[in-house]
CSV table of C-alpha atoms in Angstrom, one decimal:
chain,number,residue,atom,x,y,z
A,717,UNK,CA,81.3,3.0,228.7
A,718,UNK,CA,81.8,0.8,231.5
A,719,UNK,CA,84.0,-2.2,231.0
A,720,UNK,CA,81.0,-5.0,232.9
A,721,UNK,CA,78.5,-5.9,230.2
A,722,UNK,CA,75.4,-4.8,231.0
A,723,UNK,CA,74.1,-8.6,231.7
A,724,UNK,CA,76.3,-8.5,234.3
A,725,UNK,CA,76.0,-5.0,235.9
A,726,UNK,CA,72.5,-6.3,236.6
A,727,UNK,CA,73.3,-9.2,238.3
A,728,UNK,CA,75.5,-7.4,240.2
A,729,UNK,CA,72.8,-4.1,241.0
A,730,UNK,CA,75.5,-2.0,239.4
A,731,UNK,CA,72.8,-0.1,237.1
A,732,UNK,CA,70.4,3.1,237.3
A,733,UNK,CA,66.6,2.1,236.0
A,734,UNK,CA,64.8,5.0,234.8
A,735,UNK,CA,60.7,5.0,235.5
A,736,UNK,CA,58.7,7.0,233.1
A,737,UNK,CA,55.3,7.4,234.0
A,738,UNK,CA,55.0,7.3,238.0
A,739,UNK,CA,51.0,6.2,238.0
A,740,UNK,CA,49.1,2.7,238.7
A,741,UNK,CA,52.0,0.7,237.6
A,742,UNK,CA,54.8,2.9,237.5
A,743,UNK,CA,55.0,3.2,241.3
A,744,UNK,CA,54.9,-0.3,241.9
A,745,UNK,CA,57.8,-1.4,239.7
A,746,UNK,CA,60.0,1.6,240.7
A,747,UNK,CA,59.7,0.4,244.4
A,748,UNK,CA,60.3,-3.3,243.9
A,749,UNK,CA,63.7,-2.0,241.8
A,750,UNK,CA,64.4,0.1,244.4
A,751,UNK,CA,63.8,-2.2,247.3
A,752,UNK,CA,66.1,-5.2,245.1
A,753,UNK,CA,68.7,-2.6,245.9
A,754,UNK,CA,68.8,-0.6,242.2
A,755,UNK,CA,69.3,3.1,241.9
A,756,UNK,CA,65.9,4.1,240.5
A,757,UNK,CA,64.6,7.0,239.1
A,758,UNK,CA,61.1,8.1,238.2
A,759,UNK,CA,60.3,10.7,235.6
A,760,UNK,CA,56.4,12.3,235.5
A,761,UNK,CA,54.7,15.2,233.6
A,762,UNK,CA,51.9,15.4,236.8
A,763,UNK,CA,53.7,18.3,239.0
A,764,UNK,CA,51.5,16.9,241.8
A,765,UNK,CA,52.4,13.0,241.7
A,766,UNK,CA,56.2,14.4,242.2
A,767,UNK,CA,55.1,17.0,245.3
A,768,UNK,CA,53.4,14.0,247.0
A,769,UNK,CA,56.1,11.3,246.6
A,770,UNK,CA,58.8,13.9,247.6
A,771,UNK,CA,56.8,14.1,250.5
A,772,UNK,CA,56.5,10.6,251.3
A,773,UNK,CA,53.0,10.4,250.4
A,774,UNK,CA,51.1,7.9,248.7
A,775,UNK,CA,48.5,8.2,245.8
A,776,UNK,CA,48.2,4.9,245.3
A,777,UNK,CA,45.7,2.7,247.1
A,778,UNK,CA,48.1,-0.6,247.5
A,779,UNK,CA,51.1,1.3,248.2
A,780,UNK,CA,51.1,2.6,251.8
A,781,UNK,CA,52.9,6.0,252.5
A,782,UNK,CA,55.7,4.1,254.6
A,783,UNK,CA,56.9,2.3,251.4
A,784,UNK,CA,57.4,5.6,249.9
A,785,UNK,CA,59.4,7.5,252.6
A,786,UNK,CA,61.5,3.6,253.0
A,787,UNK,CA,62.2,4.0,249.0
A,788,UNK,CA,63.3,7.6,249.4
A,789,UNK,CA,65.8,7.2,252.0
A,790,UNK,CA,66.9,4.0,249.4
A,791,UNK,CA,67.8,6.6,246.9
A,792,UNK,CA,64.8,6.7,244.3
A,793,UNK,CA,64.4,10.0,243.1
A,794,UNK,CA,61.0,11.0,241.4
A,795,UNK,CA,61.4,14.3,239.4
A,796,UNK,CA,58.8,15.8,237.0
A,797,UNK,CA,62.2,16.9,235.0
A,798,UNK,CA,63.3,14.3,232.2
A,799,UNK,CA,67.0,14.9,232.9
A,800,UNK,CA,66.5,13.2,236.3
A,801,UNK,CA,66.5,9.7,234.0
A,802,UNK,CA,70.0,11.2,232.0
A,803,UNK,CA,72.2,8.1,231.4
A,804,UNK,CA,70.3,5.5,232.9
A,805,UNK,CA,71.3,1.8,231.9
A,806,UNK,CA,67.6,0.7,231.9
A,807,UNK,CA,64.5,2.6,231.1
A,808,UNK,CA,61.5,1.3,231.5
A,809,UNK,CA,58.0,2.7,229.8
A,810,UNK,CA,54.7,2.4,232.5
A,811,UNK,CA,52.5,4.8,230.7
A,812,UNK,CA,49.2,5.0,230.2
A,813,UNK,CA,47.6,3.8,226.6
A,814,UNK,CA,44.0,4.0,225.6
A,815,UNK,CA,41.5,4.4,223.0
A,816,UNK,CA,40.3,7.4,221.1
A,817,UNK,CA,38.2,7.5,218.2
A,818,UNK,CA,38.1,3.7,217.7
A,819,UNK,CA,41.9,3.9,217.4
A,820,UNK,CA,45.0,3.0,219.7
A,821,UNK,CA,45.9,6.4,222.1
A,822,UNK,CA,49.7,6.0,221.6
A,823,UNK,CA,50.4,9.5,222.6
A,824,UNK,CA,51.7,9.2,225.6
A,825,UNK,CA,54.4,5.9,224.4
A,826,UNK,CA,55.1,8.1,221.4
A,827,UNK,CA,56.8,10.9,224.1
A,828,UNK,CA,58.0,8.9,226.6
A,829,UNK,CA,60.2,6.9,223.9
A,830,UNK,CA,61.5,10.9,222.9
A,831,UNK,CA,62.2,11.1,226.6
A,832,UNK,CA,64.4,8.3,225.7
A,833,UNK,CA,66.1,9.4,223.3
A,834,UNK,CA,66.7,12.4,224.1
A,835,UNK,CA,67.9,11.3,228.0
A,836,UNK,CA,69.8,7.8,227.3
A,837,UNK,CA,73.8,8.4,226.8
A,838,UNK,CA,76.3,6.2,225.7
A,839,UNK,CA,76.6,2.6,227.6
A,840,UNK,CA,74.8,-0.1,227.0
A,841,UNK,CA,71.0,0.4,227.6
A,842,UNK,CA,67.9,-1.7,227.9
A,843,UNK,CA,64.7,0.0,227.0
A,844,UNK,CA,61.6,-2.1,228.5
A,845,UNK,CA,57.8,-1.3,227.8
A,846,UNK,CA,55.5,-2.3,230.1
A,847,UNK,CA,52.4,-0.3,229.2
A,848,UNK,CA,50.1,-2.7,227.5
A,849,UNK,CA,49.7,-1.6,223.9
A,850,UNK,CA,49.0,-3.4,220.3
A,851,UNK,CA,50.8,-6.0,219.1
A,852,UNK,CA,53.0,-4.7,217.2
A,853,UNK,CA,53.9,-1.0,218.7
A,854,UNK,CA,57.0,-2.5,220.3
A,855,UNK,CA,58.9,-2.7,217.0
A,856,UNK,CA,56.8,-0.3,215.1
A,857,UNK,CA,56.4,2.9,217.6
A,858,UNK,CA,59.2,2.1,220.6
A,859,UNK,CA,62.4,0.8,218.7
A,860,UNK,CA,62.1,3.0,215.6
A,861,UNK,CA,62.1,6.0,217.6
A,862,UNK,CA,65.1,5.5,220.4
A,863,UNK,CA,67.4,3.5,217.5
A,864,UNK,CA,68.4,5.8,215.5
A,865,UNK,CA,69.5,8.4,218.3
A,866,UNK,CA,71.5,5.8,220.3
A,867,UNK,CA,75.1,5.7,220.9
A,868,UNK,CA,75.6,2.7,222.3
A,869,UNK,CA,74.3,-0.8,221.6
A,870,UNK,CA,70.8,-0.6,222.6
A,871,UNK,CA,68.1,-3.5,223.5
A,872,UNK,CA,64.0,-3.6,223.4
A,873,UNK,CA,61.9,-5.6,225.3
A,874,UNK,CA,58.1,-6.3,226.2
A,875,UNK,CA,57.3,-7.1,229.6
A,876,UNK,CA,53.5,-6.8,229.7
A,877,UNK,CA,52.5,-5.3,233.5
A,878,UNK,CA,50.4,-7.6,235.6
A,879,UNK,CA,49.2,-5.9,238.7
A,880,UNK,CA,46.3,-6.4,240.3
A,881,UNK,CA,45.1,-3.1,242.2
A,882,UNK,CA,43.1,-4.1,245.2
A,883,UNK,CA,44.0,-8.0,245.2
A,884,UNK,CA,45.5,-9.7,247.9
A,885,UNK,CA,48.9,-11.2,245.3
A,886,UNK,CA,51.9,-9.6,245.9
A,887,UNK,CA,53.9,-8.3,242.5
A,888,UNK,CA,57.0,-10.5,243.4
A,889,UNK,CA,54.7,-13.4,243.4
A,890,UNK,CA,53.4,-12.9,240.1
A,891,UNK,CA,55.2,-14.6,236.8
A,892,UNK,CA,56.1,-12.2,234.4
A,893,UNK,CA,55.9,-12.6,230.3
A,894,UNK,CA,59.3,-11.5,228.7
A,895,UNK,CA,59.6,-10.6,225.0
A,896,UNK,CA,62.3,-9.6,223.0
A,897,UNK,CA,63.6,-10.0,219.3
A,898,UNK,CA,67.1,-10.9,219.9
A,899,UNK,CA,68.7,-13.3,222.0
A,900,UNK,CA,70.4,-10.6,224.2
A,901,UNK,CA,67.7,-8.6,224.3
A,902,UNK,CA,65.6,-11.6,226.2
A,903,UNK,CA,68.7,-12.5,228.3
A,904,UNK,CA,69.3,-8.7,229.5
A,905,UNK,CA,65.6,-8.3,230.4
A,906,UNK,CA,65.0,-11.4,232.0
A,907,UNK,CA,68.0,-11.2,234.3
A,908,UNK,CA,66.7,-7.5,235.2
A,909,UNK,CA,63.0,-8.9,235.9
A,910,UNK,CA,63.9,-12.0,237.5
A,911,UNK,CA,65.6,-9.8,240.6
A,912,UNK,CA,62.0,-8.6,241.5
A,913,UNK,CA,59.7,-11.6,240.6
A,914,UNK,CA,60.0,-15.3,241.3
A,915,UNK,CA,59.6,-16.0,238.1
A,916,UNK,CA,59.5,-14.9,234.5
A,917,UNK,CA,57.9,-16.6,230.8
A,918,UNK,CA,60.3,-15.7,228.0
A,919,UNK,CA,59.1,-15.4,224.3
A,920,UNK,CA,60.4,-15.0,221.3
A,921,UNK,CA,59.3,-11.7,220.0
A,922,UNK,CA,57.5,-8.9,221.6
A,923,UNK,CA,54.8,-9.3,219.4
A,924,UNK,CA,54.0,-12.6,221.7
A,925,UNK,CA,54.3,-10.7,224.7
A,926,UNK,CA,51.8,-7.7,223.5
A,927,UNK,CA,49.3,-10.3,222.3
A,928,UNK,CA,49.5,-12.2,225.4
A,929,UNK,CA,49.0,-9.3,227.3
A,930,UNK,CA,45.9,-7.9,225.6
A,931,UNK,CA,44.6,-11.9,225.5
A,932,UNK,CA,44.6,-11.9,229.1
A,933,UNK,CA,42.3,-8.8,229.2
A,934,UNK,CA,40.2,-10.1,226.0
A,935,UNK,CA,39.4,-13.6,227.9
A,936,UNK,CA,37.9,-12.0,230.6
A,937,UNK,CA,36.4,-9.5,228.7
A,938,UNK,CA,34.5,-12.3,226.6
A,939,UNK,CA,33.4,-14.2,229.9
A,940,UNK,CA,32.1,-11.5,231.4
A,941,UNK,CA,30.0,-11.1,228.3
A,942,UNK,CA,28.8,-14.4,228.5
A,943,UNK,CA,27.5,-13.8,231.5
A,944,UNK,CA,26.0,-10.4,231.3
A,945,UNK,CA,24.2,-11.6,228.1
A,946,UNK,CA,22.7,-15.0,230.2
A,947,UNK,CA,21.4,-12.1,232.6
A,948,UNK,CA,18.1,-11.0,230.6
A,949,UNK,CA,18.4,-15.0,229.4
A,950,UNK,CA,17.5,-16.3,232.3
A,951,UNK,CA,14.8,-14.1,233.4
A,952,UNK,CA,12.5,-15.9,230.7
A,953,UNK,CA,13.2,-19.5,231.6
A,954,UNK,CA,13.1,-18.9,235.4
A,955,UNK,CA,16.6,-19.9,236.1
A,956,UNK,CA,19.2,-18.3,238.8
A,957,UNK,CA,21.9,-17.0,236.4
A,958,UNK,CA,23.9,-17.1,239.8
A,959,UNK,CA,23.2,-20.5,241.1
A,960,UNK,CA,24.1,-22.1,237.7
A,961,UNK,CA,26.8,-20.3,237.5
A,962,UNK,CA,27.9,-21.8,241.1
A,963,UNK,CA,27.3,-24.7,240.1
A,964,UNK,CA,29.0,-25.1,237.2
A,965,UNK,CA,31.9,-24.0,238.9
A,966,UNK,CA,31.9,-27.4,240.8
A,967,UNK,CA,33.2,-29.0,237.7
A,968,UNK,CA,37.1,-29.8,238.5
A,969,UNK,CA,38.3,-29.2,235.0
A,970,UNK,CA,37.3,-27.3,231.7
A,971,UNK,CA,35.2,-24.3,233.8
A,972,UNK,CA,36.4,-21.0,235.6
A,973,UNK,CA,33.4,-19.2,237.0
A,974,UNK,CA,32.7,-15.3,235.7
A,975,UNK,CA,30.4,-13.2,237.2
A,976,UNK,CA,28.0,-10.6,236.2
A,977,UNK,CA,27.9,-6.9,237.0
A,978,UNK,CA,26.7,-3.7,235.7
A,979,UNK,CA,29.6,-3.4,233.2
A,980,UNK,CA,33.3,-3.7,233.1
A,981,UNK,CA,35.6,-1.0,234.1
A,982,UNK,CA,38.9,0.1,235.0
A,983,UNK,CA,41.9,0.9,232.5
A,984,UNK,CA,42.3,-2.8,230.9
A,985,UNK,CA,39.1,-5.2,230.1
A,986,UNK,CA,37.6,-2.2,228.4
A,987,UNK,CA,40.6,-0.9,226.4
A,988,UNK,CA,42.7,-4.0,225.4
A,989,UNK,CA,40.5,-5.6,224.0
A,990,UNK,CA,39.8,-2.8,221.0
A,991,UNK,CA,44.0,-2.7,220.6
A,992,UNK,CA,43.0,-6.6,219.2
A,993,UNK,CA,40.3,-5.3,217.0
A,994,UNK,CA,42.2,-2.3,215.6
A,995,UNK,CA,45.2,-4.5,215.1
A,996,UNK,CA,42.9,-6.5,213.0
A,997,UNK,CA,41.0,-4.5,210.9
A,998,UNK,CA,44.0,-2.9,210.2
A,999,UNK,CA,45.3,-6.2,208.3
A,1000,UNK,CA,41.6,-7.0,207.0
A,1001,UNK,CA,40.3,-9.4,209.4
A,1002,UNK,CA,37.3,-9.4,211.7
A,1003,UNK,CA,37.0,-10.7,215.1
A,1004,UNK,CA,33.7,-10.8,215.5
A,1005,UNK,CA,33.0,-12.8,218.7
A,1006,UNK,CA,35.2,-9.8,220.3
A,1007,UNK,CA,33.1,-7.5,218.9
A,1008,UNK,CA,30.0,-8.9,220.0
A,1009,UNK,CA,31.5,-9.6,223.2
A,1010,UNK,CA,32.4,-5.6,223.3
A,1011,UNK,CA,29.0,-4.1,222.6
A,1012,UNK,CA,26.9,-6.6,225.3
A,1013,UNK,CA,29.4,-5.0,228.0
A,1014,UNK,CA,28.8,-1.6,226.9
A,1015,UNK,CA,25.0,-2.0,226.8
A,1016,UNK,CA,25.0,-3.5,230.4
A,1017,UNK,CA,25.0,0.2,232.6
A,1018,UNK,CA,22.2,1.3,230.6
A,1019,UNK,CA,20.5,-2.2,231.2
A,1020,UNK,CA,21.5,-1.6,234.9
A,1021,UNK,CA,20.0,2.0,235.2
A,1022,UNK,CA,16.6,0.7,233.0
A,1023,UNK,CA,16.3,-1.7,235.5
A,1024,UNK,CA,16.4,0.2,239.1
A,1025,UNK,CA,13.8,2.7,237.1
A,1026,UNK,CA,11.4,-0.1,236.4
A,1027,UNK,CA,12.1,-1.3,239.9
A,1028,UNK,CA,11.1,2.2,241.6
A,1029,UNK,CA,8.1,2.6,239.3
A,1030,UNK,CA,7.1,-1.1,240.5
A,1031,UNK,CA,7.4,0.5,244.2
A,1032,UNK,CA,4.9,3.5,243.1
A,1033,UNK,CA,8.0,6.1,242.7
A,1034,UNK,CA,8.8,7.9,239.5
A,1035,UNK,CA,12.4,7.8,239.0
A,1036,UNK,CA,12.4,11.6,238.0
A,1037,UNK,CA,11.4,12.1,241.9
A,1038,UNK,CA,13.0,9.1,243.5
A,1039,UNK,CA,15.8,9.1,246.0
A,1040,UNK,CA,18.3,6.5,244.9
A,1041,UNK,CA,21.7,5.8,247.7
A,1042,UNK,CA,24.4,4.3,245.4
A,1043,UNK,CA,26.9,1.8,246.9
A,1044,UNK,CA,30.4,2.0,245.0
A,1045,UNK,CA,31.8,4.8,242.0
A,1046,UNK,CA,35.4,3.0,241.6
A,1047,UNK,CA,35.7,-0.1,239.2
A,1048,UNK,CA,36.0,-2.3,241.5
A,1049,UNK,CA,36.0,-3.5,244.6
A,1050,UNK,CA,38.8,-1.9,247.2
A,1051,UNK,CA,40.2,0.9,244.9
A,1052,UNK,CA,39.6,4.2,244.4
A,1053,UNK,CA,40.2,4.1,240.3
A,1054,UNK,CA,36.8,5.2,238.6
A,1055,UNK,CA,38.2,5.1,235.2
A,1056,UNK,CA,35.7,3.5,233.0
A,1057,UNK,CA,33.7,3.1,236.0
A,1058,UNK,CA,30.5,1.2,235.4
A,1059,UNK,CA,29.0,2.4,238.6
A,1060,UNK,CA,29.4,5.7,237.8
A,1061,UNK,CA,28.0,5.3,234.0
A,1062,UNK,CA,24.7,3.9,235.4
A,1063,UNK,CA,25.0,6.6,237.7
A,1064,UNK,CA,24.9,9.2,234.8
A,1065,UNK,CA,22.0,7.1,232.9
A,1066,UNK,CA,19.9,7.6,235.5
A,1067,UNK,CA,17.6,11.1,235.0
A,1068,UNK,CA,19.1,14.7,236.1
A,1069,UNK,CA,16.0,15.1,238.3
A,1070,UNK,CA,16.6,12.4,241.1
A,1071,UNK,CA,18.3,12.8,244.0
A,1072,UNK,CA,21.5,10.2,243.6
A,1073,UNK,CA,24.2,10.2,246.8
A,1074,UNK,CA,27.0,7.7,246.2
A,1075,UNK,CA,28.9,6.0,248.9
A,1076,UNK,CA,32.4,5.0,247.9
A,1077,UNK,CA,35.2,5.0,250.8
A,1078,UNK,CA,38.4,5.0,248.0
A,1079,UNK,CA,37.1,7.4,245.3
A,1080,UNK,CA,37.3,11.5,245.4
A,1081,UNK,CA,34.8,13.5,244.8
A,1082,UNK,CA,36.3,15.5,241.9
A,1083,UNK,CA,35.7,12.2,240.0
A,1084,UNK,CA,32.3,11.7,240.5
A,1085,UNK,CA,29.8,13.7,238.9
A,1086,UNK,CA,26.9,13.5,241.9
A,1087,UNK,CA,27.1,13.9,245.6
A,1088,UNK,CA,29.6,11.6,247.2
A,1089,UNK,CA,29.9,10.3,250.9
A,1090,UNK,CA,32.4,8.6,252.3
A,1091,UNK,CA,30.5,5.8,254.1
A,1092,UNK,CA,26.4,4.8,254.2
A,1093,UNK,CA,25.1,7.2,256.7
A,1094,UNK,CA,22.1,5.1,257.9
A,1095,UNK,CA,19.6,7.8,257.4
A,1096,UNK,CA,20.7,7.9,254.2
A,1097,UNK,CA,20.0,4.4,253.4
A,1098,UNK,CA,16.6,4.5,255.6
A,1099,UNK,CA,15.1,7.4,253.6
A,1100,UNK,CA,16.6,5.9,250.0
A,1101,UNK,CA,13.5,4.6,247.7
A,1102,UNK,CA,16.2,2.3,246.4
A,1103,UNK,CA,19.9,1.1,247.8
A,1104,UNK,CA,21.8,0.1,244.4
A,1105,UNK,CA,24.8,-2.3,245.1
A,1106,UNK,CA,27.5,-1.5,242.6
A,1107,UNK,CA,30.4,-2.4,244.2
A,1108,UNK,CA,31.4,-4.5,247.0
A,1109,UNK,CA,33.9,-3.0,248.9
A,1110,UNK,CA,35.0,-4.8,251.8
A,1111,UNK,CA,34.2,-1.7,254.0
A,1112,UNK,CA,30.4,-1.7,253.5
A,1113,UNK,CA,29.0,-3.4,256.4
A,1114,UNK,CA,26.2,-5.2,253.7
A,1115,UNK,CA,24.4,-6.8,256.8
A,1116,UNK,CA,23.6,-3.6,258.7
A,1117,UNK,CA,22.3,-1.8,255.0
A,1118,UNK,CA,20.4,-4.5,254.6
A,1119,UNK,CA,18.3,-4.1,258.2
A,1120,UNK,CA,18.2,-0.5,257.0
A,1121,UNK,CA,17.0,-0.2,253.6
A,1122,UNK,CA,13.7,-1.1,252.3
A,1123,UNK,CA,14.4,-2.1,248.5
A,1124,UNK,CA,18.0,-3.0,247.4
A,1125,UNK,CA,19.5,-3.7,243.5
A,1126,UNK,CA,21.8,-6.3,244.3
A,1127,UNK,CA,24.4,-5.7,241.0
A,1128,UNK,CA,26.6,-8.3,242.4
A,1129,UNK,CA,24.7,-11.0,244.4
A,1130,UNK,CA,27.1,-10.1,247.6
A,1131,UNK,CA,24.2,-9.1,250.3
A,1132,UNK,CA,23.4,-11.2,252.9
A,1133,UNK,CA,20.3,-13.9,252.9
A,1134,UNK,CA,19.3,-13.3,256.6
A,1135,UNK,CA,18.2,-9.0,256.4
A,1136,UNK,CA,15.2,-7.7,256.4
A,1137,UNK,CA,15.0,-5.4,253.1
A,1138,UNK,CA,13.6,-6.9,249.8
A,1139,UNK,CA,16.8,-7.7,247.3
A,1140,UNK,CA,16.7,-8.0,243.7
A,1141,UNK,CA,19.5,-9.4,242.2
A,1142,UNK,CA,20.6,-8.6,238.6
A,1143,UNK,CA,19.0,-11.4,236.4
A,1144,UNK,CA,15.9,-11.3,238.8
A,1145,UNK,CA,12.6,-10.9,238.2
A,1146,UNK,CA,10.5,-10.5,241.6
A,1147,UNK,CA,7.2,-12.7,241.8
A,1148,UNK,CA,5.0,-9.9,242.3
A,1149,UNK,CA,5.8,-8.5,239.1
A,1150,UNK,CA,6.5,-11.2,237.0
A,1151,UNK,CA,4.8,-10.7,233.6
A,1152,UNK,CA,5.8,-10.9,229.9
A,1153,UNK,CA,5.9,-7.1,229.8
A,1154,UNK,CA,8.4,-6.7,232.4
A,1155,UNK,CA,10.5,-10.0,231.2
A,1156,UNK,CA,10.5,-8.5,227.9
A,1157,UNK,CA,14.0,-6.4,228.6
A,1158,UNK,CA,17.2,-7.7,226.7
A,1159,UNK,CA,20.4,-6.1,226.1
A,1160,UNK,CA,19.1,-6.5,222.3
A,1161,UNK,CA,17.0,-3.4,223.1
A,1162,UNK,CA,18.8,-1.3,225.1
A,1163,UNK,CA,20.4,1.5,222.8
């Protein structure tokens, strides 16, 4: 073993960090380790993540193919073979969790902690997870599993991720929660995170940190209900869900503004929130406002798709033969990730027999189950019965679609006042077809 303790080795950048899982996450944190002047190593089962950073190319979209080849030549080594993370002083856990069945997806935590403890050697080691998961899988899935097969003294913390794909905050700028249940274990993995972020939030058990992490997720989740659900509300009392909501976002204290959209998406505010209400029914308790919350969000791509068919029929064009241009498949805006896409699930609800194209700049065809473009061809939008706004990507140029297109659903109230095509926005109701039959459309009844 080496004589420095391991608190120290760190301070000094005298240890190896070992990646496991090289995706959305995983990448990020093995180049900020390797750029803080670590010797990092990243181990992945995808044969073609490891061909692509071997040869300095990107696959992620905030992480430009310069960084890569600059991390190379700094000595990280990405390997699709486990023994590349052999003996590491630090291993940290970035991979993906999710939910099948109405229960936690813990496969792929359960056999990167084998990894672990199959790989880690005899020095002092730090084993961090990152991946978000249930409160709880920390001490009950991570420790249990690499414990018993370590040789030396061995520590566990939580340190929930907190990227933000497509934002403009850099990860060295955002505070990170750490949680550990020992003193030691806190110190070691706060020092560690505290060389690549200007700050850190230590608690006092990783419990604290999972359930912080999958709070974060479940408060937005919850708002963005709220909102979706005052969509259909405000249709029958005439009010502009939008304007209200800008306007209570003048308040200076007790308000942060949420906006609707045709769902949520992506591989956190749909997922972590069910980690919470697993957790719970597992101990006999029901959180019922996240349950609620849960089931409007799910209900709001079929409200999405009922509504640009009733919009179409309203034009004198059966949905069945309409041609419908589609504007965004990834989760949001300025990514390419369409898991749990809500674009692309109103996408599917919409019938067989129309012709869909989807424009989307960042997402690949293999992931998208109609025809995709690259950008709005202008005869595309011309010809369209109906332009659908999904998602706002800063590359659509919204003003010139809108002095193409005839009839746009505006999912996200982002197109321009001064254009010449009709907009409906979602929670609108236009006056030529405002009667009780076509008010009478609430998430209540959409299956």
């Amino acid at each position: 073993m080496t004589g420095k303790p391991l608190f120290q080795r760190i301070a000094d950048r005298k240890v190896s960090v070992g990646i496991i899982g090289l995706g959305y996450v995983g990448i990020p944190v093995s180049l900020s380790f390797t750029e803080a002047g670590f010797r990092v190593r990243g181990f992945d089962i995808d044969e073609f993540r490891i061909d692509e950073l071997l040869s300095g190319r990107s696959y992620i979209d905030d992480v430009s193919d310069t960084r890569i080849r600059a991390a190379l030549e700094n000595g990280f080594k990405p390997s699709a073979n486990p023994s590349v993370i052999a003996d590491c002083d630090v291993y940290v856990l970035a991979v993906p969790t999710g939910i099948n069945e109405g229960e936690p997806d813990m496969a792929a935590v359960e056999a990167a902690t084998k990894t672990v403890a199959e790989q880690a050697g005899s020095r002092e080691t730090l084993v961090v997870v990152t991946s978000t998961v249930y409160p709880g899988a920390t001490r009950n899935i991570v420790k249990p599993s690499i414990e018993p097969a370590a040789e030396g003294p061995t520590y566990f913390a939580m340190v929930p991720e907190r990227l933000n794909p497509g934002g403009d905050l850099e990860f060295s700028k955002i505070p990170l929660v750490v949680g550990a249940d020992s003193e030691v274990a806190g110190a070691v993995a706060t020092e560690l995170f505290e060389t690549v972020v200007s700050r850190t939030y230590p608690v006092e058990s990783t419990d604290t940190a999972e359930l912080a992490k999958t709070l974060e997720n479940t408060y937005r989740m919850v708002n963005i209900a709220l909102v979706n659900e005052l969509v259909t509300f405000s249709q029958y009392i005439d009010a502009d869900v939008w304007e209200a909501i800008d306007a209570a976002a003048t308040k200076p204290f007790g308000f942060q503004p949420f906006r609707p959209g045709p769902g949520v998406g992506g591989h956190c505010i749909p997922i972590d929130p069910q980690f919470l209400t697993w957790r719970a029914e597992n101990l006999g308790i029901e959180l019922s406002l996240l349950n609620g919350a849960q089931r409007v969000n799910d209900r709001m791509p079929r409200l999405v798709a009922n509504r640009i068919e009733s919009l179409l029929r309203e034009n004198h064009c059966e949905p069945e033969d309409a041609s419908i241009f589609a504007l965004g498949a990834a989760y949001k805006p300025n990514v390419g990730d369409t898991r749990n896409s809500p674009a692309l699930q109103v996408i599917e609800a919409l019938p067989d027999e129309a012709e869909v194209t989807i424009a989307d700049p960042h997402a690949d065809a293999c992931d998208v189950s109609r025809k995709l473009v690259q950008t709005p061809d202008p005869e595309n939008v011309r010809s369209a019965d109906i332009v659908v706004l999904l998602v706002d990507h800063k590359t659509f140029d919204l003003k010139s679609i809108g002095e193409q297109a005839s009839l746009i659903f505006d999912t996200r109230n982002a197109m321009p006042d001064d254009i010449s095509a009709e907009v409906v926005t979602l929670g609108e109701i236009p006056e030529r077809s405002c009667n009780e039959t076509t008010r009478n459309f609430s998430l209540t009844e959409v299956p």
